[in-house]
Coordinates of C-alpha atoms and ligand atoms in Angstrom, one line a residue:
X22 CA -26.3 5.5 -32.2
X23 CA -23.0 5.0 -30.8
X24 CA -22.2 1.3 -31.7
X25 CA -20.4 -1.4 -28.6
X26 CA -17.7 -2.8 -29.5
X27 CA -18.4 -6.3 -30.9
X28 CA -16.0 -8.1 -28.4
X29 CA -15.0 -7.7 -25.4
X30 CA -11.4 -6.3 -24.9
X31 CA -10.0 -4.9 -21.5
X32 CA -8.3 -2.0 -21.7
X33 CA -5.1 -3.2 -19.5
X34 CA -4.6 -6.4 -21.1
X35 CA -4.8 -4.5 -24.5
X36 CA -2.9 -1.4 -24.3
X37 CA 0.4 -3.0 -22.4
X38 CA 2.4 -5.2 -24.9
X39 CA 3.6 -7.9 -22.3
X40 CA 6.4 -10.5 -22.7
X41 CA 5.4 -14.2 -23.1
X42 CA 7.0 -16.9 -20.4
X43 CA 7.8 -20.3 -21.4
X44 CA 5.6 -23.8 -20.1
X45 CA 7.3 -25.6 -17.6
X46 CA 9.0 -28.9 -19.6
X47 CA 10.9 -30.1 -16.1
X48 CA 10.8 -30.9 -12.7
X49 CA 12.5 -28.4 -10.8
X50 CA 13.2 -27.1 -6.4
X51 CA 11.6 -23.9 -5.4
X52 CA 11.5 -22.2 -1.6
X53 CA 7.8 -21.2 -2.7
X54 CA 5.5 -22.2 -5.6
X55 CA 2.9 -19.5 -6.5
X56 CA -0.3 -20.7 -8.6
X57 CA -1.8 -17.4 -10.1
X58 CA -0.1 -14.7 -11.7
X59 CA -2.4 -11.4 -10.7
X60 CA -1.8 -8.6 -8.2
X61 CA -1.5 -11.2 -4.8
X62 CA 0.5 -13.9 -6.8
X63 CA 3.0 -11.1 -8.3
X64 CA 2.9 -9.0 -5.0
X65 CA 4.4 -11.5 -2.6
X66 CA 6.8 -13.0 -5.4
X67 CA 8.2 -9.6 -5.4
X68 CA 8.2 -9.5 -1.9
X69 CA 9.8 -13.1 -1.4
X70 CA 11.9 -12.6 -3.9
X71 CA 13.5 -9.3 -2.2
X72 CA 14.1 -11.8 0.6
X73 CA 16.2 -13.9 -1.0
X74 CA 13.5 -16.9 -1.8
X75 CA 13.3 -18.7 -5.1
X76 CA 9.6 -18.2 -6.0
X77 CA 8.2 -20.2 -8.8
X78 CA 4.9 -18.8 -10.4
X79 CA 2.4 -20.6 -12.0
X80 CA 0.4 -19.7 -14.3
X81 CA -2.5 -21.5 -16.3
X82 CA -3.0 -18.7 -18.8
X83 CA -1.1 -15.3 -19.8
X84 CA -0.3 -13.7 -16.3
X85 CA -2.5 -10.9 -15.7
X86 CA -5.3 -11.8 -17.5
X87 CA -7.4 -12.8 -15.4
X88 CA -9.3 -10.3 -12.2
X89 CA -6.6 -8.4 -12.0
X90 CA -6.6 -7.8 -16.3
X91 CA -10.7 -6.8 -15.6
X92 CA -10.3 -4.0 -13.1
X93 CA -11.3 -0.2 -12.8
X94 CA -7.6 -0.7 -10.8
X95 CA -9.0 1.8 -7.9
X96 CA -6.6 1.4 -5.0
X97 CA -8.4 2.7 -2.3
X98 CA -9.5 1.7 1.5
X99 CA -13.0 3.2 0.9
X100 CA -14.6 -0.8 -0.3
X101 CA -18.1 1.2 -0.6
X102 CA -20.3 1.4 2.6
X103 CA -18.8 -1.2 4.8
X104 CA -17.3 0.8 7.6
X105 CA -20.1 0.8 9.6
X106 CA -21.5 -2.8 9.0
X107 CA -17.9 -4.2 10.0
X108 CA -18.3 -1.9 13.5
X109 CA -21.5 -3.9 13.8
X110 CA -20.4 -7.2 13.5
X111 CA -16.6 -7.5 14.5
X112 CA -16.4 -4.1 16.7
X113 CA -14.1 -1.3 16.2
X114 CA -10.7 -3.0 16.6
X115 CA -11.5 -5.7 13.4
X116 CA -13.1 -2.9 11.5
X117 CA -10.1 -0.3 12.2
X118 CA -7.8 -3.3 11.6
X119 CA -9.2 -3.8 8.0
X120 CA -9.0 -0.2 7.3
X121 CA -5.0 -0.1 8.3
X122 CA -4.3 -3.0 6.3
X123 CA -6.0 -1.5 3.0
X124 CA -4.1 1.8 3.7
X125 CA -1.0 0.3 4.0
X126 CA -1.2 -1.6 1.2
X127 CA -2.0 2.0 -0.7
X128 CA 1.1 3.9 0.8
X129 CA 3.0 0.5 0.1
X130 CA 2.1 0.3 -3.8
X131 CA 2.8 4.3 -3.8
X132 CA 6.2 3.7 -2.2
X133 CA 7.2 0.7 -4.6
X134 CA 6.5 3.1 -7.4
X135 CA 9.0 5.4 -6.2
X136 CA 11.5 2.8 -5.5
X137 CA 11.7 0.9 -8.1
X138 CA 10.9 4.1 -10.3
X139 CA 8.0 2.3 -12.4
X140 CA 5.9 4.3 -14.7
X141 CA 2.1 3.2 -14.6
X142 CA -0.1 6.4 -14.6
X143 CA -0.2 6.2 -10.9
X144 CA -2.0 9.2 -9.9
X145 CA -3.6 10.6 -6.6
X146 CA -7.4 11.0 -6.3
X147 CA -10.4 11.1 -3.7
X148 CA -12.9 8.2 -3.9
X149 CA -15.9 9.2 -3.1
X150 CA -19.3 7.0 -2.8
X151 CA -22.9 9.1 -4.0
X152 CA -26.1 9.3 -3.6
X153 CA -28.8 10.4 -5.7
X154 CA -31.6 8.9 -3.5
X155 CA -32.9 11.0 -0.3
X156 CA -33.4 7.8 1.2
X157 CA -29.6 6.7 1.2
X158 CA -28.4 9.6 3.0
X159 CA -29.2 8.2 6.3
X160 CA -26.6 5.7 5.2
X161 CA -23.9 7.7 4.3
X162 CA -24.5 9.5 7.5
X163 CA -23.9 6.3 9.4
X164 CA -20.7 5.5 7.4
X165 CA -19.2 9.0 8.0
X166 CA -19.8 8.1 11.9
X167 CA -18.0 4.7 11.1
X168 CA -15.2 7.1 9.5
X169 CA -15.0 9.3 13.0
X170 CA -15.4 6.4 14.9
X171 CA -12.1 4.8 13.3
X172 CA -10.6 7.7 12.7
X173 CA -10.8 7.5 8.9
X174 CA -10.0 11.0 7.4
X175 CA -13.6 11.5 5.3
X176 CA -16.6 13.9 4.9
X177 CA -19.6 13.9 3.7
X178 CA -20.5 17.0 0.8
X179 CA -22.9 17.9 -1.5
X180 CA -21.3 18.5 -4.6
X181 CA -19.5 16.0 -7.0
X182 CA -17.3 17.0 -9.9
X183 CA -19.6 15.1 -12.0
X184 CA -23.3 16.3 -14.3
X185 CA -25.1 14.1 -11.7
X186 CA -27.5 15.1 -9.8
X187 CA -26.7 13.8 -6.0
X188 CA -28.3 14.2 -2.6
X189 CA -24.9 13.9 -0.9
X190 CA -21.3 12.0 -0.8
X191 CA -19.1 10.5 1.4
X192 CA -15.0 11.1 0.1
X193 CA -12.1 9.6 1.1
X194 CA -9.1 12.1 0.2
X195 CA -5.6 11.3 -1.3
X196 CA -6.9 7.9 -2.8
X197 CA -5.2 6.6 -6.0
X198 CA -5.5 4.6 -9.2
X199 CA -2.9 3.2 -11.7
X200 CA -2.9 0.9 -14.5
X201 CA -2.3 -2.8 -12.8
X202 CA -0.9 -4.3 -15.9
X203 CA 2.4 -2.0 -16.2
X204 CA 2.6 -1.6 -12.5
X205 CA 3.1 -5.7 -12.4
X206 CA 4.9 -6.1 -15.2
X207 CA 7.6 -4.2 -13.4
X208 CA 7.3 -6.1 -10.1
X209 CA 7.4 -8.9 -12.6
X210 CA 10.6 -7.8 -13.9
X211 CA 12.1 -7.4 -10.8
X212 CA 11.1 -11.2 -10.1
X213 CA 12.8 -12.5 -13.0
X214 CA 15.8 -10.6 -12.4
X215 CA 16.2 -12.1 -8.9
X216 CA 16.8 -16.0 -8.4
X217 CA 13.0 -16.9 -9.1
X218 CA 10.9 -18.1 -12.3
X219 CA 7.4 -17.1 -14.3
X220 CA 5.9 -20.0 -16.3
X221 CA 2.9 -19.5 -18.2
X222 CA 0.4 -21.9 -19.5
X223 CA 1.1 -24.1 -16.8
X224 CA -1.8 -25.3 -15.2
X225 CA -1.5 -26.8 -11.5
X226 CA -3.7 -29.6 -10.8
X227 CA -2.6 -31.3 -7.7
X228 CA -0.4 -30.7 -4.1
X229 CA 1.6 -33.6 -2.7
X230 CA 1.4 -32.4 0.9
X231 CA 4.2 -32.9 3.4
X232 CA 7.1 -31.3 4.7
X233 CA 8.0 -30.5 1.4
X234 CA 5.2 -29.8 -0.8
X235 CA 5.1 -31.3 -4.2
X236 CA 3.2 -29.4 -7.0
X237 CA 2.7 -31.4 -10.0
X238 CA 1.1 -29.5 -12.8
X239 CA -1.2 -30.8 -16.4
X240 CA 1.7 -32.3 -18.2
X241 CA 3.2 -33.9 -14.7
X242 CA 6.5 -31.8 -13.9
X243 CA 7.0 -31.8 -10.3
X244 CA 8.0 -28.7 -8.0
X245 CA 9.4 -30.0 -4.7
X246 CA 8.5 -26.8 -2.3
X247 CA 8.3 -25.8 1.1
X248 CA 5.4 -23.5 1.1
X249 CA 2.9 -23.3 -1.7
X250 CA 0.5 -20.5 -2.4
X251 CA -2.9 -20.1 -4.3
X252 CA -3.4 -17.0 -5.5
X253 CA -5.7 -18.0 -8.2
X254 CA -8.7 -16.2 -8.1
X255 CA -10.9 -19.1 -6.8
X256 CA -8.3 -21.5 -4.8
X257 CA -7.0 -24.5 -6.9
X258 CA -7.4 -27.3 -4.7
X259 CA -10.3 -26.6 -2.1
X260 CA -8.7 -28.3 0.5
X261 CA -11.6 -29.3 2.5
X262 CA -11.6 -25.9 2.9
X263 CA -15.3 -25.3 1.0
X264 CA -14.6 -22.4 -0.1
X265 CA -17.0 -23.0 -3.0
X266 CA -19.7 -23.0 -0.5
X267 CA -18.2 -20.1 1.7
X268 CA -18.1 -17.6 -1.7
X269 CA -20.4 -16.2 -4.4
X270 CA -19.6 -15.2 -7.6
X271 CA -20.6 -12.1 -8.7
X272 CA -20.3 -10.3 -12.5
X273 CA -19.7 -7.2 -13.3
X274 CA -19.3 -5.2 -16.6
X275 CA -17.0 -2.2 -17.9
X276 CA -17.1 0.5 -20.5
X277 CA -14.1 2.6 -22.1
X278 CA -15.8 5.5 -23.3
X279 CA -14.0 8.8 -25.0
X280 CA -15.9 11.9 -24.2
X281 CA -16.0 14.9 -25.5
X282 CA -16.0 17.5 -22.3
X283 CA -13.6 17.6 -19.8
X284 CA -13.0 15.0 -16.6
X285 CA -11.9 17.1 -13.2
X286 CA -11.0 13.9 -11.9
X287 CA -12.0 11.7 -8.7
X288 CA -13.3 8.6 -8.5
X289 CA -16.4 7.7 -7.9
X290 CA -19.1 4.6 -6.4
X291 CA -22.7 5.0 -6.1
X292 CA -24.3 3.7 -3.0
X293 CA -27.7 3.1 -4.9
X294 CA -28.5 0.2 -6.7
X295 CA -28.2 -0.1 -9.6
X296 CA -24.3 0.4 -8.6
X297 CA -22.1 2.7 -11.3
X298 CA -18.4 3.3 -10.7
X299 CA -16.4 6.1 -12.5
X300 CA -13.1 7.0 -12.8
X301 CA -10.7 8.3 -15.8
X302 CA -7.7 7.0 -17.8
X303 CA -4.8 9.9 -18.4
X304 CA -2.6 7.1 -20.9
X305 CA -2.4 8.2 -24.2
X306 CA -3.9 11.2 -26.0
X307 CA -7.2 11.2 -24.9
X308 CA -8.2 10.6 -21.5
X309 CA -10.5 7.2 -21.6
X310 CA -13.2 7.4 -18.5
X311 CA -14.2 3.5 -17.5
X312 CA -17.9 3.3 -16.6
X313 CA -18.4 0.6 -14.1
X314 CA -21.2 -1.5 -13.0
X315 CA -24.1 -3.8 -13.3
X316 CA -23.1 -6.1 -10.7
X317 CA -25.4 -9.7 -10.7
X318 CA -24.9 -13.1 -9.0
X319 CA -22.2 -14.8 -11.6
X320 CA -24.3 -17.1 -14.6
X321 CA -27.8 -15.7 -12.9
X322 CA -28.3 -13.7 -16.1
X323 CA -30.6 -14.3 -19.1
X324 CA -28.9 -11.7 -21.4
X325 CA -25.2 -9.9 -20.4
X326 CA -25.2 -8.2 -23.8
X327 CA -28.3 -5.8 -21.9
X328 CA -25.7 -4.8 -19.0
X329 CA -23.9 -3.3 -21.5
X330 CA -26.2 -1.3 -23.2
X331 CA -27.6 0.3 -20.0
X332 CA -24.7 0.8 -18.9
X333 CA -24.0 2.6 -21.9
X334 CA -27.0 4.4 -21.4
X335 CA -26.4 5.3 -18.1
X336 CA -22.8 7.2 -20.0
X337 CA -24.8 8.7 -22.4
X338 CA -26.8 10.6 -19.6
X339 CA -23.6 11.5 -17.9
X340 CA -21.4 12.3 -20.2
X341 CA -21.1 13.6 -24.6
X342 CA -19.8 10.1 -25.0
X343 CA -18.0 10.0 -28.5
X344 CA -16.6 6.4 -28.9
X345 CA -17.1 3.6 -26.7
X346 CA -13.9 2.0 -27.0
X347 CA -13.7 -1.0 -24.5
X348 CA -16.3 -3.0 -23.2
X349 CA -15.2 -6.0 -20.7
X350 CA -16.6 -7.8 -17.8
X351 CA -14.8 -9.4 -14.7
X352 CA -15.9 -11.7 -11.3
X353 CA -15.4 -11.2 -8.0
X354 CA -15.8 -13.4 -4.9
X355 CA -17.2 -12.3 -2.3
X356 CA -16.9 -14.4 1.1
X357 CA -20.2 -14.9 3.7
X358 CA -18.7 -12.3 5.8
X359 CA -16.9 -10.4 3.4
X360 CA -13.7 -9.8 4.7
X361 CA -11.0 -11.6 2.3
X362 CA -10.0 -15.7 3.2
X363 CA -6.2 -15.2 3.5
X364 CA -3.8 -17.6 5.4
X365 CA -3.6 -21.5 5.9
X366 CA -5.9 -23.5 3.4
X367 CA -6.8 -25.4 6.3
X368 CA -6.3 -25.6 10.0
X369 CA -4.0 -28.1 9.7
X370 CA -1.8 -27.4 6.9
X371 CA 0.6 -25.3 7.6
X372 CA 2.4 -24.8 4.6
X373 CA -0.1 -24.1 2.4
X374 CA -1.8 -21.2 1.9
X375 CA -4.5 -19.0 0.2
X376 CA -6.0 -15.8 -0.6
X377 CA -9.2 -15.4 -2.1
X378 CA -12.7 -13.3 -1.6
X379 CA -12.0 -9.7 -2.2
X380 CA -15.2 -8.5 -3.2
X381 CA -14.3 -6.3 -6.0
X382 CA -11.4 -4.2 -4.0
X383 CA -8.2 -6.7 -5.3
X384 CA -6.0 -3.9 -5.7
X385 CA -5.6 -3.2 -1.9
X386 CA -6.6 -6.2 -0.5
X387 CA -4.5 -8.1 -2.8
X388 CA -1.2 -6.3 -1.9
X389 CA -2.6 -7.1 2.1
X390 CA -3.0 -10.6 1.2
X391 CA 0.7 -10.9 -0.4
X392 CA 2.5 -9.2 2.5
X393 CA 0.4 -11.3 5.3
X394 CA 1.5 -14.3 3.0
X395 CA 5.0 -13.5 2.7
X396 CA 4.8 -12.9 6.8
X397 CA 3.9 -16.2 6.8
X398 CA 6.2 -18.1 4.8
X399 CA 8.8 -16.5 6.7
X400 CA 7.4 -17.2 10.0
X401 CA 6.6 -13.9 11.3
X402 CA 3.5 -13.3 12.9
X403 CA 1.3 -10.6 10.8
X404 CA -1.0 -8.3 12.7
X405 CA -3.9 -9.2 10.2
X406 CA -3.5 -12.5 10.4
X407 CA -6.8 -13.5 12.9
X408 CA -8.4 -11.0 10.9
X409 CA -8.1 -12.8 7.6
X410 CA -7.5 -16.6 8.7
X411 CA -10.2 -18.5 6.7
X412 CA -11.0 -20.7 9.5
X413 CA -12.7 -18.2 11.1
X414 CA -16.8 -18.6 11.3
X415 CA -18.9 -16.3 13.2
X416 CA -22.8 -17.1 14.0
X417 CA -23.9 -13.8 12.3
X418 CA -23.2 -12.9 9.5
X419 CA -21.3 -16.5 8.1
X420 CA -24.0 -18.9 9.1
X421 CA -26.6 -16.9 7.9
X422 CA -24.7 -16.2 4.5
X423 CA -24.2 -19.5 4.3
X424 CA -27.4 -20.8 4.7
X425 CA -28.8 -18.3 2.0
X426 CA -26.0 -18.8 -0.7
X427 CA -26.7 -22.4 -0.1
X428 CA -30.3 -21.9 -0.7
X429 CA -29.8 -20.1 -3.7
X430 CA -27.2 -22.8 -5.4
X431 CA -30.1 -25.4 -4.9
X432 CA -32.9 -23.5 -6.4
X433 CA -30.1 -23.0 -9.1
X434 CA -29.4 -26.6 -9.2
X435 CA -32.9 -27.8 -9.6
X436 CA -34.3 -24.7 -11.8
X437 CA -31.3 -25.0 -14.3
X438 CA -32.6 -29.3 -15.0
X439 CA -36.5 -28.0 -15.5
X440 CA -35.6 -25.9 -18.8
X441 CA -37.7 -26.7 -21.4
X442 CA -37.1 -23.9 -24.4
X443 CA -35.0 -25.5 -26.5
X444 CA -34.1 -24.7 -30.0
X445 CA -33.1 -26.7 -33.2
X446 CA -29.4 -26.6 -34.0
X447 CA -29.6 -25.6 -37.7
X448 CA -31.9 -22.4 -36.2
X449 CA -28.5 -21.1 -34.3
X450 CA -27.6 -18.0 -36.2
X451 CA -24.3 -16.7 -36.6
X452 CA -22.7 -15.4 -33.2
X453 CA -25.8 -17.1 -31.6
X454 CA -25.3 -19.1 -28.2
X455 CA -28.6 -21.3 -27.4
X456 CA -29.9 -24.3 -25.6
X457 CA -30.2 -26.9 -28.3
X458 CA -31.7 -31.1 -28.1
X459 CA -29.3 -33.6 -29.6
X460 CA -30.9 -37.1 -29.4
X461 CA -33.4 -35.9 -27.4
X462 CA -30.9 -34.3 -24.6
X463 CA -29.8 -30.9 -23.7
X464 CA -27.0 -29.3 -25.2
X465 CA -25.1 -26.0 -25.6
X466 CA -24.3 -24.5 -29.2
X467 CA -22.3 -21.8 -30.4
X468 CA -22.1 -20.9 -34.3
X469 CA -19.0 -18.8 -34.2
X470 CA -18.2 -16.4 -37.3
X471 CA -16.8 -19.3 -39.5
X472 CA -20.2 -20.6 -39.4
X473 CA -19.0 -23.9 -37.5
X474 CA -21.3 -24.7 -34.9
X475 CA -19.5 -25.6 -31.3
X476 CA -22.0 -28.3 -29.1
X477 CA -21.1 -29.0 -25.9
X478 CA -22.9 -31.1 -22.6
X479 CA -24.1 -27.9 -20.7
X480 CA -23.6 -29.7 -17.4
X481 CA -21.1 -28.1 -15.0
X482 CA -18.4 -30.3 -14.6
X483 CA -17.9 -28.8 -11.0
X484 CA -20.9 -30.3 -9.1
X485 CA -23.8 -30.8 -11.7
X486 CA -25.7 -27.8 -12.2
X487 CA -26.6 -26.3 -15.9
X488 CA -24.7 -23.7 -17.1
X489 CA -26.3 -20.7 -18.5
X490 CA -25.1 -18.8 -22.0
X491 CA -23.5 -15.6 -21.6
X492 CA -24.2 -13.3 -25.0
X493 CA -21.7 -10.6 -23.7
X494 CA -18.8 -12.6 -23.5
X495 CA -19.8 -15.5 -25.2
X496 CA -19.2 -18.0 -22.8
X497 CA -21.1 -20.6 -20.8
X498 CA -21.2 -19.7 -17.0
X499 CA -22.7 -22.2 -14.0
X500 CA -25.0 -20.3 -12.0
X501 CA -24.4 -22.3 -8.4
X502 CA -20.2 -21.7 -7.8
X503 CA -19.6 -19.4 -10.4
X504 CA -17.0 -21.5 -13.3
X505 CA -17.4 -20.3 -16.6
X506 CA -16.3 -22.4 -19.7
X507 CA -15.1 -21.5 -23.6
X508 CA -17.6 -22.0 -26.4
X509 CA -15.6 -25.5 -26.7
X510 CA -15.8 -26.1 -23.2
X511 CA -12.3 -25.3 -21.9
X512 CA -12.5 -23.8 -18.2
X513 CA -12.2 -20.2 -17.6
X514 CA -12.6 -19.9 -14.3
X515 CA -13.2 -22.4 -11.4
X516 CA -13.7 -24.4 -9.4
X517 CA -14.7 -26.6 -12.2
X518 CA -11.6 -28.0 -12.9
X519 CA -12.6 -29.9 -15.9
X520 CA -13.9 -28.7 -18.9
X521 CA -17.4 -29.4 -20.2
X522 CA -17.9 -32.9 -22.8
X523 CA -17.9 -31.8 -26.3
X524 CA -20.4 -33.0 -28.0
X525 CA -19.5 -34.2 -32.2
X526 CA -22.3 -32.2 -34.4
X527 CA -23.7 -34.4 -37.0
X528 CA -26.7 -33.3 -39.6
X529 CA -28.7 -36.4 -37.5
X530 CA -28.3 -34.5 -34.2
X531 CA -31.1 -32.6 -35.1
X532 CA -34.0 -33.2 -33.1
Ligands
FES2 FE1 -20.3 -25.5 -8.8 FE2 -20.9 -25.2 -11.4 S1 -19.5 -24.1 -10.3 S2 -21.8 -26.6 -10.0

């Protein structure tokens, strides 16, 4: 039996040796503060860079580490079936609108390549989405009509370059993929090498608003600004914007597997549940296909480590898998009407702005967000803007969304309090995450391979539901919003901003 890896390593983060930026120590005068060093954060420094701006980026951990480190890096404008439901509930302008943008951003990514002559494995492929169920081909029918309707190049065929069996597929020629990490390193680069800064470990934690925005990160340095952007995955400051109650969280897992037959290329999306994505790797000596899938609402798991495994069985029946090399996981936000949030943080703040919600398709819709974002710190009117401005709401499908994610985070709320299996501390094994009583109250432990055991309050510090123990990853992750904390608590994603209360261990803790 081919053995997982024992921790979970993405391939882009690991494979790219990436040069480490200094903490901001100082105050310091920017044109434009960026919080979030992944593909929308880098994209529009690069772009305001080129024009002449003094871009400051912040960054809380290693830049491209976070979404945008946890890709399959497909840049595409074929987001799965979604065509056709966008026809339904914007029309064909919105829906034709949201295809141009993701197309541009493709042909722009290919032409930046070429410019600026960066090497990333960027390669041409058709994206196709399959089905192996009878009952889904309606479906793709429907979505190649969405294609004619919009006039998206696309067909639908019967045969895959794949051993799966499928019923039919829907391709989008002259796609691409590339590996994110080297392709923003260079952009990166470029950044540096213009009149504009990267800081990592900086952590933002509050906006003076005003005519000139003031950013005052963790350890109090002050950027005085004029426009600010968050580009942090989940936004920094909400805003009164709720966007914790306008998103989900949703988490997905990865493999790296070598094979031992030969990959004709393409890449590929099932339109059945339970989703699988495919698409290959040239780096290196041997290509390195990434098996994708396994989707769930973030922290609404009861083991990860499982995702894994059948996802690795799912390989096994595709492909002679030889070595599993990688194994990862990411999260994605997905808004109520999922089309991305990108533009003013509110209606009245001007200066401010965010991008957020790509549901899983950041490599296109990120480079869409950047240029509508640089369009708007220069004061140019972008042609996607209504499309993407977060203050939109439409009766179907945001209210309903809303109401239903809403529900769900109070069943969450109120299920996560009622848990009564709890184990004895001393009885958490090696490598073992459980729900432990200390006094009597509910805690979190860890025993990590020093045989120290980690305890922390298992209360989300964001609005006060339980988080949940993720074996994969080893982490504790809210089931309500989405943040997921360290073993020791620190935040890994947001909104929590806070991390969760440690809690001392003591021999008299045990219950
Ligand atoms: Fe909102 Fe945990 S993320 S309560």
């Amino acid at each position: 039996m081919i053995q997982l890896p024992q921790f979970p390593q993405s391939y882009w983060t690991t494979s790219v040796e990436q040069p480490e930026f200094p903490k901001l120590t100082s105050d310091m005068d920017a044109d434009v503060v960026i919080v979030g060093a992944g593909i929308t954060g880098i994209t529009a420094g690069y772009l305001l860079s080129k024009e002449g701006k003094k871009v400051v980026i912040l960054e809380a951990g290693r830049i491209l580490h976070g979404t945008t480190g946890h890709t399959t890096a497909k840049i595409t404008a074929q987001h799965d079936l979604i065509y056709d439901e966008l026809i339904h509930h914007f029309g064909e302008d919105k829906a034709r609108l949201y295809y141009e943008a993701n197309r541009e951003a493709l042909l722009f990514i290919r032409k930046t390549v070429e410019v600026e002559g960066i090497i990333c494995d960027l390669a041409d492929e058709d994206a196709y989405i399959y089905t192996q169920s009878e009952d889904t081909i309606a479906k793709l029918e429907k979505e190649r009509r969405a294609y004619e309707k919009l006039g998206i190049a696309g067909k639908l065929t019967d045969h895959i370059d794949l051993p799966i069996a499928i019923q039919s597929a829907l391709v989008m020629n002259n796609q691409a993929q590339f590996n994110p990490v080297l392709y923003l390193m260079a952009l990166t680069d470029r950044i540096i090498r213009s009149n504009s800064q990267v800081f990592e470990n900086t952590t933002a934690v509050k906006v003076e608003e005003g005519d000139c925005p003031v950013v005052v990160t963790e350890s109090g340095n002050r950027i005085t600004c004029q426009h600010v952007i968050s580009a942090s995955h989940f936004p920094f400051l909400d805003w009164k914007g709720f966007y914790f109650a306008r998103m989900h969280a949703e988490r997905s897992y990865v493999l790296g597997i070598r094979i031992g037959q030969e990959y004709n290329g393409g890449m590929y999306l099932s339109a059945d549940q339970p989703k699988r994505s495919i698409r290959v790797v040239r780096e290196g000596k041997e290509p390195l296909i990434l098996v994708g899938g396994e989707g769930h609402k973030a922290g609404q798991s009861n083991c990860t480590i499982k995702h894994y495994e059948t996802l690795q069985s799912f390989a096994t029946s595709v492909f002679d898998v030889k070595e599993i090399a990688y194994r990862w996981s990411t999260q994605d936000l997905v808004t109520l009407d999922k089309l991305p949030y990108v533009g003013q943080i509110n209606a009245r703040t001007d200066n401010i702005f965010v991008a957020t919600g790509y549901r899983k398709w950041g490599m296109t819709n990120g480079t869409v967000a950047a240029h509508l974002l640089k369009n708007r710190v220069l004061g140019i009117k972008d042609r996607y803007q209504d499309l993407f401005d977060p203050s939109r709401l439409h009766a179907d499908p945001d209210i309903k969304s809303f109401v239903s994610e809403n529900l769900n985070v109070a069943k969450e709320l109120i299920s996560g309090k009622l848990e009564t299996v709890y184990r004895s501390p001393n009885s958490v094994a090696v490598g073992e995450g459980a729900l432990v009583l200390i006094n009597g109250k509910r805690a979190g432990a860890y025993r990590d391979p020093d045989d120290q055991l980690h305890l922390v309050d298992t209360t989300c510090t964001h609005m006060g539901c339980e988080t949940n123990w993720n074996d994969g990853d080893r982490t504790w992750d809210c089931p309500c919003h989405g943040s997921r904390f360290s073993y020791t608590g620190e935040v890994i994603e947001g909104p929590a901003k806070k991390p969760l209360v440690k809690i001392e261990f003591a021999p008299e803790y045990e219950a």
